[in-house]
Coordinates of C-alpha atoms in Angstrom, one line a residue:
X1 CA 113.1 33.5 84.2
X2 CA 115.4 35.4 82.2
X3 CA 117.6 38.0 83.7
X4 CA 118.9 41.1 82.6
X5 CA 122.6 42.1 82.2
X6 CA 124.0 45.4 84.6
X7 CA 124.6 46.6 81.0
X8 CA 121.4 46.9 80.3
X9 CA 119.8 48.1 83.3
X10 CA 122.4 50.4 85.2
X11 CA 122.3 53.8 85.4
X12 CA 123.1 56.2 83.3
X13 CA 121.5 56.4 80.0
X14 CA 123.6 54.3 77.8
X15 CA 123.7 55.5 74.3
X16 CA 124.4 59.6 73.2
X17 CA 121.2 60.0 71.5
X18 CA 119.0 58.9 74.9
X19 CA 121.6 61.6 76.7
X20 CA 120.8 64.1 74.6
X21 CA 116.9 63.7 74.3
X22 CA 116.8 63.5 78.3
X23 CA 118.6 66.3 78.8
X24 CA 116.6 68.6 76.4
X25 CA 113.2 67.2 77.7
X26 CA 114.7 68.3 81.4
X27 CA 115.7 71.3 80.0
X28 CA 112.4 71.9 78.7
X29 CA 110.6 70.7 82.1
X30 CA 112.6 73.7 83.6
X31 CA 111.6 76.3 81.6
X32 CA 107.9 74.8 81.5
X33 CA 107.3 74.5 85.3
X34 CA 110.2 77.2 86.7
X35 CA 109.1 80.8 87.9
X36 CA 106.9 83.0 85.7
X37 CA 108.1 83.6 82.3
X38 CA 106.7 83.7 78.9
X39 CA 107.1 79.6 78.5
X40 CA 106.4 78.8 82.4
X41 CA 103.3 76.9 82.9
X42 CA 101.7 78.1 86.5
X43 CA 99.6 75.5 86.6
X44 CA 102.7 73.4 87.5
X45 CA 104.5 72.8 90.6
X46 CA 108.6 73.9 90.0
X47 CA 110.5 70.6 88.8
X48 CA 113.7 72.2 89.3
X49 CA 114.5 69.8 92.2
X50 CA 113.8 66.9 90.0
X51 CA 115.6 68.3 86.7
X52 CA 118.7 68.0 89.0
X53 CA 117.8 64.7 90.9
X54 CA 117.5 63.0 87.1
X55 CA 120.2 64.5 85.6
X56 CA 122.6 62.9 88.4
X57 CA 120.8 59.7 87.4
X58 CA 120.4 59.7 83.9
X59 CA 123.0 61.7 82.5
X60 CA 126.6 61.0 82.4
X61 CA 128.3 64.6 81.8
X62 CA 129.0 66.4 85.2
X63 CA 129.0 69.8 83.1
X64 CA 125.1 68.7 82.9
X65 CA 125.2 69.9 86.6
X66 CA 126.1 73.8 86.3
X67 CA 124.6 73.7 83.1
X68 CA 121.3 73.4 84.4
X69 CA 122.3 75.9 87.4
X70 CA 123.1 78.3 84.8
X71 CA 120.0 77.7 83.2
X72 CA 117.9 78.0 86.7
X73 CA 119.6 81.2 87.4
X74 CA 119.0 82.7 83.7
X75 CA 115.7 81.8 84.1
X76 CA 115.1 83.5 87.2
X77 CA 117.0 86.6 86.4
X78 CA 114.9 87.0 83.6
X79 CA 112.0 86.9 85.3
X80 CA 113.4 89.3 87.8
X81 CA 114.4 91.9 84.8
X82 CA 110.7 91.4 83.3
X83 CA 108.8 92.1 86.5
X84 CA 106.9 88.6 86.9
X85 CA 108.5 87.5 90.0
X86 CA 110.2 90.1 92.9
X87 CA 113.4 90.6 94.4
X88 CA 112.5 88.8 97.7
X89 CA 114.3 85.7 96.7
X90 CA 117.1 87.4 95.4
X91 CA 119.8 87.6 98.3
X92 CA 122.9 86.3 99.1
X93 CA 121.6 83.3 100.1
X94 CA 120.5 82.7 96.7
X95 CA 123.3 81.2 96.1
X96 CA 122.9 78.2 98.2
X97 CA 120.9 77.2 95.9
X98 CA 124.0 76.1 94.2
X99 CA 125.0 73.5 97.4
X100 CA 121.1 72.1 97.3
X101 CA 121.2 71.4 93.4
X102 CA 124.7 69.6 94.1
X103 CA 123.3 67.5 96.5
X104 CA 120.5 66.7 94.4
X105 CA 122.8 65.9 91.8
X106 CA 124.7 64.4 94.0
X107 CA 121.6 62.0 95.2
X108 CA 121.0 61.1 91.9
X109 CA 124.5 60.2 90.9
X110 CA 124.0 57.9 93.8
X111 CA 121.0 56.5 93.2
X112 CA 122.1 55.6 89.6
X113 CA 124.7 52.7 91.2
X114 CA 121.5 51.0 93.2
X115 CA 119.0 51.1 90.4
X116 CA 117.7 48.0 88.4
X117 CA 115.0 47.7 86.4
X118 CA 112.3 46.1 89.0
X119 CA 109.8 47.0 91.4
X120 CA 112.8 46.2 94.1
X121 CA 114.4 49.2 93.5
X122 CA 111.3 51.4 94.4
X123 CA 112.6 51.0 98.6
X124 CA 116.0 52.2 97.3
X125 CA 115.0 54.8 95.2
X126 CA 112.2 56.3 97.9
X127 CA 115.1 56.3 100.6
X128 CA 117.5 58.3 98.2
X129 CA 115.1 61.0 97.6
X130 CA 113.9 61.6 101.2
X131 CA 117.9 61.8 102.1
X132 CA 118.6 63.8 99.2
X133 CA 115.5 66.2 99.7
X134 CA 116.4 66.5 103.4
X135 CA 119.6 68.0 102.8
X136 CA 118.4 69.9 99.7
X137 CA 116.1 71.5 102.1
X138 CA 118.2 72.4 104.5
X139 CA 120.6 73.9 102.3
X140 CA 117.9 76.0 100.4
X141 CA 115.7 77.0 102.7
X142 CA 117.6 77.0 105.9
X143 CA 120.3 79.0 104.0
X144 CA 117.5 81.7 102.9
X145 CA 116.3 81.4 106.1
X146 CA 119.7 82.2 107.8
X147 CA 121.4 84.6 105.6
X148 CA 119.1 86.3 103.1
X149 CA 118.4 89.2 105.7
X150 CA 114.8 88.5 104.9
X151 CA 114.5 87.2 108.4
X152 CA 116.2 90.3 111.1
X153 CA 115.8 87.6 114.0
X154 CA 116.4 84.1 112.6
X155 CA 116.8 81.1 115.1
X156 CA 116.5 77.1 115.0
X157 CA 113.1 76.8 116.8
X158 CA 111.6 79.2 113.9
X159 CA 113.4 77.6 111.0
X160 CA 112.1 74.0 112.5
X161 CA 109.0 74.9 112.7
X162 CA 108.3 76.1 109.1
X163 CA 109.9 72.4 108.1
X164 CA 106.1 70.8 108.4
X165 CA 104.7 73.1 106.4
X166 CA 107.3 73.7 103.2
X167 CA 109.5 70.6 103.3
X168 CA 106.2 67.6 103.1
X169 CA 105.2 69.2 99.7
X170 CA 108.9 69.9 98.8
X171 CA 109.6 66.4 98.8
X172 CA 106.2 64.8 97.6
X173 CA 106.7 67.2 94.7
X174 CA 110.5 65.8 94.4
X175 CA 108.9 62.1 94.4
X176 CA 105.8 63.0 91.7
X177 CA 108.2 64.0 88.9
X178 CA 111.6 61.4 89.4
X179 CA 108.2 58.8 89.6
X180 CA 106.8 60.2 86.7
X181 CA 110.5 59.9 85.0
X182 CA 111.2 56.9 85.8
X183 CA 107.8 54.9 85.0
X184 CA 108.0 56.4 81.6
X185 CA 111.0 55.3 81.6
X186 CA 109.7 51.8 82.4
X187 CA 106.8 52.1 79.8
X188 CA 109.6 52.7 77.0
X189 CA 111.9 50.0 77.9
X190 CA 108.7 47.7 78.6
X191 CA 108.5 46.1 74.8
X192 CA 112.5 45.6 75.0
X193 CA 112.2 43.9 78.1
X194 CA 109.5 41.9 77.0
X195 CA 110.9 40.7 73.2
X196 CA 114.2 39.7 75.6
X197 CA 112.5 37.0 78.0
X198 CA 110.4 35.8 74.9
X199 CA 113.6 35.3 72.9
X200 CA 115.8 34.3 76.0
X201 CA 118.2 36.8 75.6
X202 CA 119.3 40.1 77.5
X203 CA 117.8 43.2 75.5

């Protein structure tokens, strides 16, 4: 059985063009799935989470990380100024938003030096994102929770006991995309893979 070289199986995308296309389709799953704005789908859970999860992964800039916080926050201001969403979100706290996309970042960045392209790496990848979407969480939603004012009495038995209801979906929704991602992924380097171990030679 043929193996493959770290080269060609390590984390991040290797080659500018695959940068570039990743980073525009993440840009685009943004926009498509973020708030409610004239190119939002509804229908569509937010990927925002994952955007920054697999941009720490997959791309190598670090500007790619306040690049897409720049490009949450446009998104949402615009919203904002066109009337589709309200101002309940928009507190101080909003920006700890900026310490939970980090650590998603962050979480992908690390994940990137475990991956390799086999079914082994599904453990070390499902580990990463519940570590990484547990202290997403508790940056973006106990931070709102805290120190939005939205709240007049907040304590740590009330913030714990919202966490069964909003964190379960918050991470399953984390896991559906980055899975999504990364079996396309897969599917794309599949026929590479395959012509390699035919040929006997790393793709």
């Amino acid at each position: 059985m043929t193996s493959l070289s770290p080269s060609d199986s390590a984390l991040p995308l290797a080659s500018v063009r695959a940068q570039v296309l990743a980073g525009i389709a993440l840009a685009l799953l943004m926009i498509a799935t973020r708030g409610q704005h004239f190119a939002s789908v509804n229908a569509l859970p937010s990927a925002s989470w994952a955007v920054f999860f697999l941009a720490g992964a997959l791309l190598r800039p670090m500007w790619a990380l306040p690049a897409f916080f720049l490009l949450s926050s446009l998104l949402d201001f615009s919203s904002l100024a066109s009337g589709t969403i309200t101002d309940w979100c928009m507190s101080p706290a909003y920006w700890a938003l900026a310490f939970a996309y980090a650590a998603l970042w962050l979480g992908g960045h690390v994940y990137r030096g475990l991956h390799c392209d086999h079914w082994r790496t599904l453990p070390r990848l499902a580990l990463v994102l519940v570590a990484t979407a547990s202290v997403a969480y508790l940056l973006s939603k106990g931070g709102f929770y805290f120190f939005s004012g939205r709240y007049p009495e907040p304590t740590m038995a009330g913030f714990l006991a919202r966490v069964p209801h909003y964190y379960p979906r918050a991470l399953g929704t984390l896991a559906g995309y980055v899975g999504v991602a990364f079996a396309l992924r897969a599917v794309i380097r599949g026929p590479v893979f395959g012509a390699a171990g035919r040929s006997g030679t790393p793709a």
